[in-house]
Short mmCIF file of C-alpha atoms in Angstrom, two decimals:
data_model
loop_
_atom_site.label_atom_id
_atom_site.label_comp_id
_atom_site.label_asym_id
_atom_site.label_seq_id
_atom_site.Cartn_x
_atom_site.Cartn_y
_atom_site.Cartn_z
CA MET U 1 -69.27 -38.85 12.46
CA ARG U 2 -67.11 -38.34 10.50
CA ILE U 3 -67.03 -34.27 11.87
CA LEU U 4 -65.93 -35.88 15.64
CA SER U 5 -64.04 -38.14 14.11
CA ARG U 6 -62.08 -35.56 11.97
CA PHE U 7 -62.45 -33.02 15.50
CA ALA U 8 -61.08 -36.52 18.08
CA ARG U 9 -57.50 -36.44 15.56
CA LEU U 10 -57.17 -32.76 15.98
CA ALA U 11 -57.93 -31.98 19.09
CA THR U 12 -55.69 -35.56 19.73
CA ALA U 13 -52.87 -34.49 17.94
CA ALA U 14 -53.25 -30.72 19.67
CA VAL U 15 -52.52 -32.76 22.78
CA PHE U 16 -49.63 -34.48 21.99
CA VAL U 17 -48.29 -31.04 20.89
CA THR U 18 -48.66 -29.95 23.58
CA ILE U 19 -47.60 -32.07 25.86
CA ALA U 20 -44.37 -32.36 23.63
CA GLY U 21 -43.54 -29.10 24.13
CA CYS U 22 -43.71 -29.15 28.07
CA ILE U 23 -41.01 -32.24 28.17
CA PRO U 24 -37.55 -31.10 29.04
CA GLN U 25 -34.64 -31.12 26.24
CA PRO U 26 -31.81 -33.08 27.37
CA PRO U 27 -28.70 -30.38 28.18
CA LYS U 28 -26.50 -29.12 25.41
CA ALA U 29 -22.96 -31.39 25.78
CA PRO U 30 -20.87 -28.46 26.75
CA PRO U 31 -18.69 -27.39 23.68
CA PRO U 32 -15.41 -29.03 23.56
CA ALA U 33 -12.00 -26.94 25.56
CA ARG U 34 -10.72 -24.67 23.55
CA GLN U 35 -7.15 -25.89 22.46
CA PRO U 36 -5.23 -23.07 22.20
CA MET U 37 -4.20 -21.67 18.95
CA ALA U 38 -0.13 -21.55 17.80
CA PRO U 39 0.77 -19.04 16.26
CA ALA U 40 0.96 -18.17 13.03
CA PRO U 41 4.30 -18.86 11.17
CA PRO U 42 5.80 -15.63 10.46
CA GLN U 43 4.97 -15.10 6.61
CA THR U 44 8.76 -14.58 4.48
CA PRO U 45 8.16 -12.42 1.51
CA ALA U 46 8.08 -14.09 -1.68
CA PRO U 47 11.74 -13.32 -3.12
CA VAL U 48 11.50 -9.97 -6.39
CA ALA U 49 12.01 -11.06 -9.45
CA MET U 50 13.89 -8.10 -11.24
CA PRO U 51 13.09 -7.53 -14.02
CA THR U 52 15.12 -8.16 -17.44
CA GLY U 53 17.14 -6.36 -19.47
CA GLU U 54 17.32 -3.05 -20.20
CA TRP U 55 15.79 -0.90 -17.41
CA ARG U 56 14.79 1.29 -19.73
CA ASP U 57 11.99 -1.33 -21.15
CA TRP U 58 11.01 -1.98 -17.74
CA PRO U 59 7.09 -1.66 -17.48
CA MET U 60 6.24 1.61 -15.71
CA THR U 61 4.63 1.25 -11.96
CA PRO U 62 0.93 2.13 -12.96
CA GLY U 63 -0.09 5.83 -11.08
CA ASP U 64 -0.04 8.81 -11.62
CA TRP U 65 2.05 12.50 -10.30
CA VAL U 66 -0.15 15.28 -7.90
CA TYR U 67 0.85 17.66 -7.03
CA ARG U 68 0.09 19.63 -3.80
CA GLN U 69 1.27 22.63 -1.40
CA ASP U 70 1.08 22.53 2.83
CA ALA U 71 3.03 24.50 5.52
CA ARG U 72 6.37 23.11 5.13
CA GLY U 73 6.55 23.64 1.44
CA SER U 74 5.30 20.76 -1.50
CA ILE U 75 4.72 17.05 -2.27
CA ALA U 76 4.53 15.57 -5.54
CA LEU U 77 3.29 11.74 -4.65
CA PHE U 78 2.98 9.62 -7.24
CA GLY U 79 0.98 5.31 -7.62
CA PRO U 80 -2.49 4.66 -7.50
CA VAL U 81 -5.24 6.83 -8.14
CA GLY U 82 -7.36 6.78 -4.38
CA ALA U 83 -4.57 5.04 -2.97
CA ASP U 84 -1.88 5.75 -1.20
CA ALA U 85 1.34 7.20 -2.89
CA LEU U 86 3.89 4.43 -3.60
CA VAL U 87 6.70 7.49 -4.53
CA THR U 88 6.82 10.65 -2.97
CA LEU U 89 8.57 13.67 -3.59
CA ARG U 90 8.68 17.62 -0.28
CA CYS U 91 10.44 19.46 -0.08
CA ASP U 92 11.11 21.08 3.55
CA ARG U 93 11.95 24.20 2.65
CA SER U 94 12.61 24.95 6.33
CA ALA U 95 15.66 22.61 6.19
CA ARG U 96 16.04 23.09 2.87
CA ARG U 97 15.48 19.38 2.59
CA VAL U 98 14.12 17.99 -0.62
CA TYR U 99 12.88 14.06 1.11
CA LEU U 100 12.34 11.52 -1.80
CA SER U 101 10.48 7.80 0.21
CA VAL U 102 8.51 4.85 -1.78
CA ARG U 103 6.31 2.69 0.88
CA GLY U 104 7.65 0.00 2.90
CA THR U 105 10.10 -1.00 4.99
CA ASN U 106 12.82 -1.79 3.14
CA THR U 107 15.41 0.56 4.33
CA GLN U 108 17.91 -1.52 1.73
CA PRO U 109 20.28 1.40 0.13
CA MET U 110 18.96 2.99 -3.05
CA THR U 111 19.86 3.26 -6.67
CA VAL U 112 18.06 5.77 -8.44
CA ARG U 113 18.10 5.28 -11.90
CA THR U 114 17.86 7.93 -14.70
CA THR U 115 19.44 8.82 -17.79
CA SER U 116 22.20 10.65 -16.76
CA VAL U 117 23.18 9.81 -13.13
CA SER U 118 22.66 6.22 -11.12
CA ARG U 119 23.32 6.79 -8.13
CA VAL U 120 22.93 5.08 -4.72
CA VAL U 121 20.90 6.94 -1.80
CA PRO U 122 21.30 5.40 1.60
CA VAL U 123 17.35 4.98 3.21
CA GLN U 124 15.71 5.78 6.14
CA PRO U 125 12.33 5.15 7.90
CA THR U 126 10.15 8.24 7.88
CA GLY U 127 7.30 6.50 10.69
CA GLY U 128 4.06 7.16 10.80
CA THR U 129 1.26 4.76 7.46
CA PRO U 130 1.39 3.72 5.88
CA PRO U 131 5.49 2.83 6.40
CA TYR U 132 7.55 5.03 3.70
CA VAL U 133 11.22 5.04 3.95
CA ALA U 134 13.23 8.67 2.74
CA ALA U 135 16.28 9.21 1.86
CA ALA U 136 17.33 13.45 2.12
CA ILE U 137 18.57 15.24 -0.74
CA ALA U 138 20.30 18.51 -1.09
CA PRO U 139 17.69 20.67 -3.96
CA THR U 140 20.75 21.60 -5.15
CA ASP U 141 22.54 18.13 -5.85
CA THR U 142 23.23 16.92 -9.64
CA LEU U 143 21.18 14.12 -8.40
CA MET U 144 17.54 16.27 -8.40
CA GLU U 145 17.87 17.75 -12.29
CA ALA U 146 18.49 14.11 -13.14
CA ILE U 147 15.28 12.59 -12.11
CA GLY U 148 13.08 16.41 -13.46
CA PHE U 149 15.49 15.55 -16.53
CA SER U 150 15.49 11.85 -17.18
CA ARG U 151 14.15 10.95 -20.22
CA GLY U 152 10.54 9.37 -19.80
CA ARG U 153 11.23 7.23 -17.10
CA PHE U 154 13.16 7.28 -13.87
CA ALA U 155 13.24 4.08 -11.56
CA LEU U 156 14.37 3.63 -7.83
CA ILE U 157 15.67 0.00 -6.90
CA GLN U 158 16.08 -1.52 -4.28
CA ALA U 159 17.35 -4.87 -3.36
CA GLY U 160 14.47 -7.62 -2.34
CA ALA U 161 11.45 -5.15 -3.27
CA ALA U 162 9.68 -4.84 -7.00
CA PRO U 163 11.09 -1.58 -8.81
CA LEU U 164 10.09 1.78 -9.48
CA VAL U 165 9.78 2.97 -13.03
CA VAL U 166 8.51 6.26 -12.14
CA PRO U 167 7.48 8.82 -15.26
CA PRO U 168 9.50 12.31 -14.08
CA TYR U 169 6.53 14.74 -15.03
CA ALA U 170 6.66 18.58 -13.85
CA GLU U 171 6.07 17.48 -10.68
CA VAL U 172 9.10 16.59 -9.85
CA GLU U 173 10.51 19.50 -10.89
CA ARG U 174 8.49 21.65 -9.30
CA VAL U 175 8.92 20.48 -5.79
CA THR U 176 13.03 21.12 -6.65
CA GLN U 177 12.71 24.38 -7.96
CA ASP U 178 10.36 25.27 -5.12
CA CYS U 179 13.07 24.22 -2.92
CA ARG U 180 15.51 25.93 -4.08
CA GLY U 181 13.44 29.11 -3.26
#
């Protein structure tokens, strides 16, 4: 008897489950209409705090130099390993120019500061991705010597951007010498 009553209960439960699966579910309400999103406000860059004190005491920009040659001439790239360069020096042999480039779109004139010279140079966008701005310098310009022989560091400073404090390793002078022929 007990077995039959258990069987009857199970059979009744199975019937109810089967019937419940056949009952149509009420239609879901349509999702609310999407409201057009307002455009994000333009991001204004945070003001850049210039280091204080003598520029020779500013912290060095992290990175290292790499030297390469290609069809146009030679190039020295400075920046963190495995990332896009922060600074490049390119010798364009056909133009007999050295292009000193910094990553970014800031077209404010760039101050190049070495232990013997401080000079403001105009920069122009170079195009490309990532974007760079560059100053064209003759390979015989004394500024190139000042960069190559600066004691321990040179600085690249633009209004509105963090200064780059870079070591003048041999790659810098090598690009300059390549352009001199």
